[in-house]
Amino acid sequence: MAKVGIVMGSDSDFPIMKKAAEMLEKFGIEYEMTVISAHRMPDVFFDYAAGAKEKGFKVIIAGAGGAAHLPGMCAAIFPLPVIGVPIKSAALSGMDSLYSIVQMPSGIPVATVAIDGGANAGILAAKILAASDDELLKKIEAYKEELKASVMVKKAKMEEFGLKYEK
Ligand code: RP5
């Protein structure tokens, strides 16, 4: 059963939102991904958000651009955590998406990641699930070690070229 719902306002959001899916796959978390526009198909949207808990979702990752109401409206209906991904828009470079998603009224939080922060949304969803899943927590700790190792490789390469780190 999918534990995470990934929803985006348009297929044009997919290149960013697939990064969330890739992270969930890395951690072995089942997810369901779909396109639903809160503005263009409000009835379909409402059924999705209202049925998400019964489907077994523990977290929803919602991405949208422009007047980005999808994450906030998911959070208004779904009682568990919603992570919002502001998609970079053509007109305002994603500032519109960011403000639309992050400025939620008190009582209805959306955990907003960076503009185009699809990967971090996936990691954050994994961390939320890891609070009650020790096996998953171990995978996240291993991932943190991977990140450190990748920077150590970069550090070594830099030093090879004579650039010293001061510490
Ligand atoms: C939003 O409008 C979507 O999330 C997308 O980021 C943006 C543009 O949608 P399209 O015109 O590409 O379908 O609802």
PDB file of C-alpha atoms and ligand atoms in Angstrom:
ATOM      1  CA  MET A   1       0.000   0.000   0.000  1.00  0.00           C
ATOM      2  CA  ALA A   2       1.385   3.416  -0.978  1.00  0.00           C
ATOM      3  CA  LYS A   3       2.394   5.465   2.054  1.00  0.00           C
ATOM      4  CA  VAL A   4       3.050   8.695   0.194  1.00  0.00           C
ATOM      5  CA  GLY A   5       0.899  10.485  -2.323  1.00  0.00           C
ATOM      6  CA  ILE A   6       2.735  12.659  -4.823  1.00  0.00           C
ATOM      7  CA  VAL A   7       0.428  15.069  -6.595  1.00  0.00           C
ATOM      8  CA  MET A   8       1.223  17.894  -9.004  1.00  0.00           C
ATOM      9  CA  GLY A   9      -0.862  20.536 -10.709  1.00  0.00           C
ATOM     10  CA  SER A  10       0.303  19.765 -14.237  1.00  0.00           C
ATOM     11  CA  ASP A  11       2.517  17.396 -16.164  1.00  0.00           C
ATOM     12  CA  SER A  12       4.874  20.378 -16.617  1.00  0.00           C
ATOM     13  CA  ASP A  13       5.743  19.935 -12.910  1.00  0.00           C
ATOM     14  CA  PHE A  14       6.882  16.359 -13.471  1.00  0.00           C
ATOM     15  CA  PRO A  15      10.635  16.974 -14.042  1.00  0.00           C
ATOM     16  CA  ILE A  16      10.816  18.408 -10.508  1.00  0.00           C
ATOM     17  CA  MET A  17       8.336  16.097  -8.811  1.00  0.00           C
ATOM     18  CA  LYS A  18       9.962  12.957 -10.160  1.00  0.00           C
ATOM     19  CA  LYS A  19      12.949  13.829  -7.954  1.00  0.00           C
ATOM     20  CA  ALA A  20      10.728  13.287  -4.908  1.00  0.00           C
ATOM     21  CA  ALA A  21       9.707   9.922  -6.330  1.00  0.00           C
ATOM     22  CA  GLU A  22      13.334   8.970  -6.929  1.00  0.00           C
ATOM     23  CA  MET A  23      14.163   9.684  -3.295  1.00  0.00           C
ATOM     24  CA  LEU A  24      11.245   7.604  -2.057  1.00  0.00           C
ATOM     25  CA  GLU A  25      12.382   4.750  -4.287  1.00  0.00           C
ATOM     26  CA  LYS A  26      15.901   5.042  -2.907  1.00  0.00           C
ATOM     27  CA  PHE A  27      14.499   4.519   0.595  1.00  0.00           C
ATOM     28  CA  GLY A  28      12.122   1.750  -0.504  1.00  0.00           C
ATOM     29  CA  ILE A  29       8.960   3.724   0.228  1.00  0.00           C
ATOM     30  CA  GLU A  30       5.853   2.985  -1.805  1.00  0.00           C
ATOM     31  CA  TYR A  31       4.151   5.960  -3.366  1.00  0.00           C
ATOM     32  CA  GLU A  32       1.394   6.848  -5.792  1.00  0.00           C
ATOM     33  CA  MET A  33       1.964   9.731  -8.210  1.00  0.00           C
ATOM     34  CA  THR A  34      -0.685  11.645 -10.109  1.00  0.00           C
ATOM     35  CA  VAL A  35      -1.583  14.963 -11.767  1.00  0.00           C
ATOM     36  CA  ILE A  36      -4.556  16.841 -10.351  1.00  0.00           C
ATOM     37  CA  SER A  37      -5.268  20.531 -10.776  1.00  0.00           C
ATOM     38  CA  ALA A  38      -7.091  22.107  -7.829  1.00  0.00           C
ATOM     39  CA  HIS A  39      -8.192  24.954 -10.102  1.00  0.00           C
ATOM     40  CA  ARG A  40      -8.993  23.132 -13.316  1.00  0.00           C
ATOM     41  CA  MET A  41     -10.658  20.035 -11.800  1.00  0.00           C
ATOM     42  CA  PRO A  42     -11.785  20.923  -8.265  1.00  0.00           C
ATOM     43  CA  ASP A  43     -14.187  17.968  -7.989  1.00  0.00           C
ATOM     44  CA  VAL A  44     -11.456  15.453  -8.806  1.00  0.00           C
ATOM     45  CA  PHE A  45      -9.116  17.269  -6.447  1.00  0.00           C
ATOM     46  CA  PHE A  46     -11.604  17.120  -3.602  1.00  0.00           C
ATOM     47  CA  ASP A  47     -12.154  13.370  -4.011  1.00  0.00           C
ATOM     48  CA  TYR A  48      -8.385  12.829  -3.999  1.00  0.00           C
ATOM     49  CA  ALA A  49      -7.728  14.840  -0.836  1.00  0.00           C
ATOM     50  CA  ALA A  50     -10.781  13.501   0.993  1.00  0.00           C
ATOM     51  CA  GLY A  51      -9.893   9.892   0.162  1.00  0.00           C
ATOM     52  CA  ALA A  52      -6.140  10.091   0.831  1.00  0.00           C
ATOM     53  CA  LYS A  53      -6.283   8.977   4.479  1.00  0.00           C
ATOM     54  CA  GLU A  54      -8.428   5.941   3.652  1.00  0.00           C
ATOM     55  CA  LYS A  55      -5.974   5.000   0.889  1.00  0.00           C
ATOM     56  CA  GLY A  56      -3.287   4.731   3.568  1.00  0.00           C
ATOM     57  CA  PHE A  57      -1.245   7.817   2.747  1.00  0.00           C
ATOM     58  CA  LYS A  58       0.760   9.062   5.718  1.00  0.00           C
ATOM     59  CA  VAL A  59       2.218  12.059   3.884  1.00  0.00           C
ATOM     60  CA  ILE A  60       1.263  13.971   0.736  1.00  0.00           C
ATOM     61  CA  ILE A  61       3.875  15.749  -1.368  1.00  0.00           C
ATOM     62  CA  ALA A  62       2.126  18.380  -3.476  1.00  0.00           C
ATOM     63  CA  GLY A  63       3.871  20.465  -6.129  1.00  0.00           C
ATOM     64  CA  ALA A  64       2.427  23.414  -8.007  1.00  0.00           C
ATOM     65  CA  GLY A  65       3.488  26.590  -9.738  1.00  0.00           C
ATOM     66  CA  GLY A  66       2.096  30.108 -10.024  1.00  0.00           C
ATOM     67  CA  ALA A  67      -1.032  30.632  -7.920  1.00  0.00           C
ATOM     68  CA  ALA A  68      -0.130  27.380  -6.228  1.00  0.00           C
ATOM     69  CA  HIS A  69      -3.127  26.396  -4.105  1.00  0.00           C
ATOM     70  CA  LEU A  70      -2.820  22.621  -4.445  1.00  0.00           C
ATOM     71  CA  PRO A  71      -0.578  21.973  -1.387  1.00  0.00           C
ATOM     72  CA  GLY A  72      -2.542  24.284   0.892  1.00  0.00           C
ATOM     73  CA  MET A  73      -5.878  22.821  -0.119  1.00  0.00           C
ATOM     74  CA  CYS A  74      -4.506  19.297   0.401  1.00  0.00           C
ATOM     75  CA  ALA A  75      -3.496  20.394   3.917  1.00  0.00           C
ATOM     76  CA  ALA A  76      -6.966  21.857   4.500  1.00  0.00           C
ATOM     77  CA  ILE A  77      -8.536  18.438   3.903  1.00  0.00           C
ATOM     78  CA  PHE A  78      -5.908  15.733   4.608  1.00  0.00           C
ATOM     79  CA  PRO A  79      -5.198  15.449   8.373  1.00  0.00           C
ATOM     80  CA  LEU A  80      -1.572  14.205   8.106  1.00  0.00           C
ATOM     81  CA  PRO A  81       1.562  16.112   6.947  1.00  0.00           C
ATOM     82  CA  VAL A  82       1.608  17.859   3.587  1.00  0.00           C
ATOM     83  CA  ILE A  83       4.885  18.895   1.996  1.00  0.00           C
ATOM     84  CA  GLY A  84       4.661  21.661  -0.588  1.00  0.00           C
ATOM     85  CA  VAL A  85       7.013  22.018  -3.541  1.00  0.00           C
ATOM     86  CA  PRO A  86       6.944  25.477  -5.153  1.00  0.00           C
ATOM     87  CA  ILE A  87       7.607  25.008  -8.874  1.00  0.00           C
ATOM     88  CA  LYS A  88       9.680  27.653 -10.652  1.00  0.00           C
ATOM     89  CA  SER A  89       7.285  29.644 -12.836  1.00  0.00           C
ATOM     90  CA  ALA A  90       8.091  31.519 -16.037  1.00  0.00           C
ATOM     91  CA  ALA A  91       6.638  34.880 -15.001  1.00  0.00           C
ATOM     92  CA  LEU A  92       7.985  35.297 -11.462  1.00  0.00           C
ATOM     93  CA  SER A  93      10.685  32.609 -11.227  1.00  0.00           C
ATOM     94  CA  GLY A  94       8.742  30.669  -8.607  1.00  0.00           C
ATOM     95  CA  MET A  95       8.414  33.481  -6.071  1.00  0.00           C
ATOM     96  CA  ASP A  96       4.659  33.384  -6.694  1.00  0.00           C
ATOM     97  CA  SER A  97       4.612  29.617  -6.106  1.00  0.00           C
ATOM     98  CA  LEU A  98       6.734  29.942  -2.964  1.00  0.00           C
ATOM     99  CA  TYR A  99       4.609  32.648  -1.395  1.00  0.00           C
ATOM    100  CA  SER A 100       1.371  30.871  -2.318  1.00  0.00           C
ATOM    101  CA  ILE A 101       2.526  27.686  -0.611  1.00  0.00           C
ATOM    102  CA  VAL A 102       4.463  28.951   2.391  1.00  0.00           C
ATOM    103  CA  GLN A 103       2.089  31.649   3.664  1.00  0.00           C
ATOM    104  CA  MET A 104      -0.535  29.359   5.126  1.00  0.00           C
ATOM    105  CA  PRO A 105      -2.946  30.614   7.766  1.00  0.00           C
ATOM    106  CA  SER A 106      -2.421  29.511  11.344  1.00  0.00           C
ATOM    107  CA  GLY A 107      -3.791  26.030  11.939  1.00  0.00           C
ATOM    108  CA  ILE A 108      -3.151  24.617   8.443  1.00  0.00           C
ATOM    109  CA  PRO A 109       0.623  24.085   8.024  1.00  0.00           C
ATOM    110  CA  VAL A 110       2.356  23.082   4.803  1.00  0.00           C
ATOM    111  CA  ALA A 111       6.014  22.056   5.167  1.00  0.00           C
ATOM    112  CA  THR A 112       7.379  24.080   2.276  1.00  0.00           C
ATOM    113  CA  VAL A 113      10.681  23.147   0.637  1.00  0.00           C
ATOM    114  CA  ALA A 114      12.781  25.317  -1.682  1.00  0.00           C
ATOM    115  CA  ILE A 115      11.666  26.374  -5.160  1.00  0.00           C
ATOM    116  CA  ASP A 116      12.061  23.227  -7.312  1.00  0.00           C
ATOM    117  CA  GLY A 117      13.037  21.292  -4.173  1.00  0.00           C
ATOM    118  CA  GLY A 118      11.570  17.968  -5.278  1.00  0.00           C
ATOM    119  CA  ALA A 119      14.371  15.831  -3.884  1.00  0.00           C
ATOM    120  CA  ASN A 120      14.210  17.444  -0.459  1.00  0.00           C
ATOM    121  CA  ALA A 121      10.468  16.877  -0.396  1.00  0.00           C
ATOM    122  CA  GLY A 122      11.091  13.156  -0.883  1.00  0.00           C
ATOM    123  CA  ILE A 123      13.731  13.104   1.850  1.00  0.00           C
ATOM    124  CA  LEU A 124      11.500  15.024   4.242  1.00  0.00           C
ATOM    125  CA  ALA A 125       8.629  12.599   3.643  1.00  0.00           C
ATOM    126  CA  ALA A 126      11.014   9.721   4.382  1.00  0.00           C
ATOM    127  CA  LYS A 127      12.121  11.409   7.610  1.00  0.00           C
ATOM    128  CA  ILE A 128       8.523  11.871   8.730  1.00  0.00           C
ATOM    129  CA  LEU A 129       7.853   8.169   8.159  1.00  0.00           C
ATOM    130  CA  ALA A 130      11.150   7.236   9.854  1.00  0.00           C
ATOM    131  CA  ALA A 131       9.928   8.685  13.153  1.00  0.00           C
ATOM    132  CA  SER A 132       7.999   5.435  13.595  1.00  0.00           C
ATOM    133  CA  ASP A 133      10.110   3.070  11.449  1.00  0.00           C
ATOM    134  CA  ASP A 134      13.581   2.112  12.693  1.00  0.00           C
ATOM    135  CA  GLU A 135      14.569   0.285   9.489  1.00  0.00           C
ATOM    136  CA  LEU A 136      13.829   3.383   7.457  1.00  0.00           C
ATOM    137  CA  LEU A 137      15.707   5.520   9.955  1.00  0.00           C
ATOM    138  CA  LYS A 138      18.814   3.385   9.379  1.00  0.00           C
ATOM    139  CA  LYS A 139      18.514   3.964   5.623  1.00  0.00           C
ATOM    140  CA  ILE A 140      18.310   7.721   6.188  1.00  0.00           C
ATOM    141  CA  GLU A 141      21.364   7.644   8.431  1.00  0.00           C
ATOM    142  CA  ALA A 142      23.226   5.670   5.747  1.00  0.00           C
ATOM    143  CA  TYR A 143      22.176   8.284   3.173  1.00  0.00           C
ATOM    144  CA  LYS A 144      23.648  11.031   5.356  1.00  0.00           C
ATOM    145  CA  GLU A 145      26.934   9.112   5.382  1.00  0.00           C
ATOM    146  CA  GLU A 146      26.731   8.856   1.566  1.00  0.00           C
ATOM    147  CA  LEU A 147      26.367  12.625   1.359  1.00  0.00           C
ATOM    148  CA  LYS A 148      29.383  13.135   3.579  1.00  0.00           C
ATOM    149  CA  ALA A 149      31.458  10.681   1.514  1.00  0.00           C
ATOM    150  CA  SER A 150      30.513  12.502  -1.705  1.00  0.00           C
ATOM    151  CA  VAL A 151      31.754  15.800  -0.282  1.00  0.00           C
ATOM    152  CA  MET A 152      34.957  14.130   0.947  1.00  0.00           C
ATOM    153  CA  VAL A 153      35.607  13.076  -2.676  1.00  0.00           C
ATOM    154  CA  LYS A 154      35.077  16.677  -3.838  1.00  0.00           C
ATOM    155  CA  LYS A 155      37.361  17.939  -1.077  1.00  0.00           C
ATOM    156  CA  ALA A 156      40.101  15.494  -2.107  1.00  0.00           C
ATOM    157  CA  LYS A 157      39.775  16.556  -5.767  1.00  0.00           C
ATOM    158  CA  MET A 158      40.066  20.224  -4.839  1.00  0.00           C
ATOM    159  CA  GLU A 159      43.135  19.539  -2.745  1.00  0.00           C
ATOM    160  CA  GLU A 160      44.672  17.597  -5.612  1.00  0.00           C
ATOM    161  CA  PHE A 161      44.572  20.839  -7.589  1.00  0.00           C
ATOM    162  CA  GLY A 162      46.330  22.667  -4.796  1.00  0.00           C
ATOM    163  CA  LEU A 163      43.362  24.379  -3.190  1.00  0.00           C
ATOM    164  CA  LYS A 164      43.692  23.932   0.545  1.00  0.00           C
ATOM    165  CA  TYR A 165      40.859  24.099   3.025  1.00  0.00           C
ATOM    166  CA  GLU A 166      41.612  26.163   6.061  1.00  0.00           C
ATOM    167  CA  LYS A 167      40.479  24.737   9.359  1.00  0.00           C
TER     168      LYS A 167
HETATM  169  C1  RP5 B   1      -0.048  25.065 -12.020  1.00  0.00           C
HETATM  170  O1  RP5 B   1       0.131  25.850 -13.131  1.00  0.00           O
HETATM  171  C2  RP5 B   1       0.759  23.843 -12.247  1.00  0.00           C
HETATM  172  O2  RP5 B   1       1.172  23.292 -11.041  1.00  0.00           O
HETATM  173  C3  RP5 B   1       1.899  24.310 -13.102  1.00  0.00           C
HETATM  174  O3  RP5 B   1       3.072  24.545 -12.325  1.00  0.00           O
HETATM  175  C4  RP5 B   1       1.404  25.627 -13.653  1.00  0.00           C
HETATM  176  C5  RP5 B   1       1.367  25.644 -15.170  1.00  0.00           C
HETATM  177  O4  RP5 B   1       0.565  24.586 -15.627  1.00  0.00           O
HETATM  178  P1  RP5 B   1       0.502  24.232 -17.176  1.00  0.00           P
HETATM  179  O5  RP5 B   1      -0.003  25.475 -17.869  1.00  0.00           O
HETATM  180  O6  RP5 B   1       1.908  23.857 -17.590  1.00  0.00           O
HETATM  181  O7  RP5 B   1      -0.446  23.068 -17.291  1.00  0.00           O
HETATM  182  O8  RP5 B   1      -1.375  24.749 -11.785  1.00  0.00           O
END
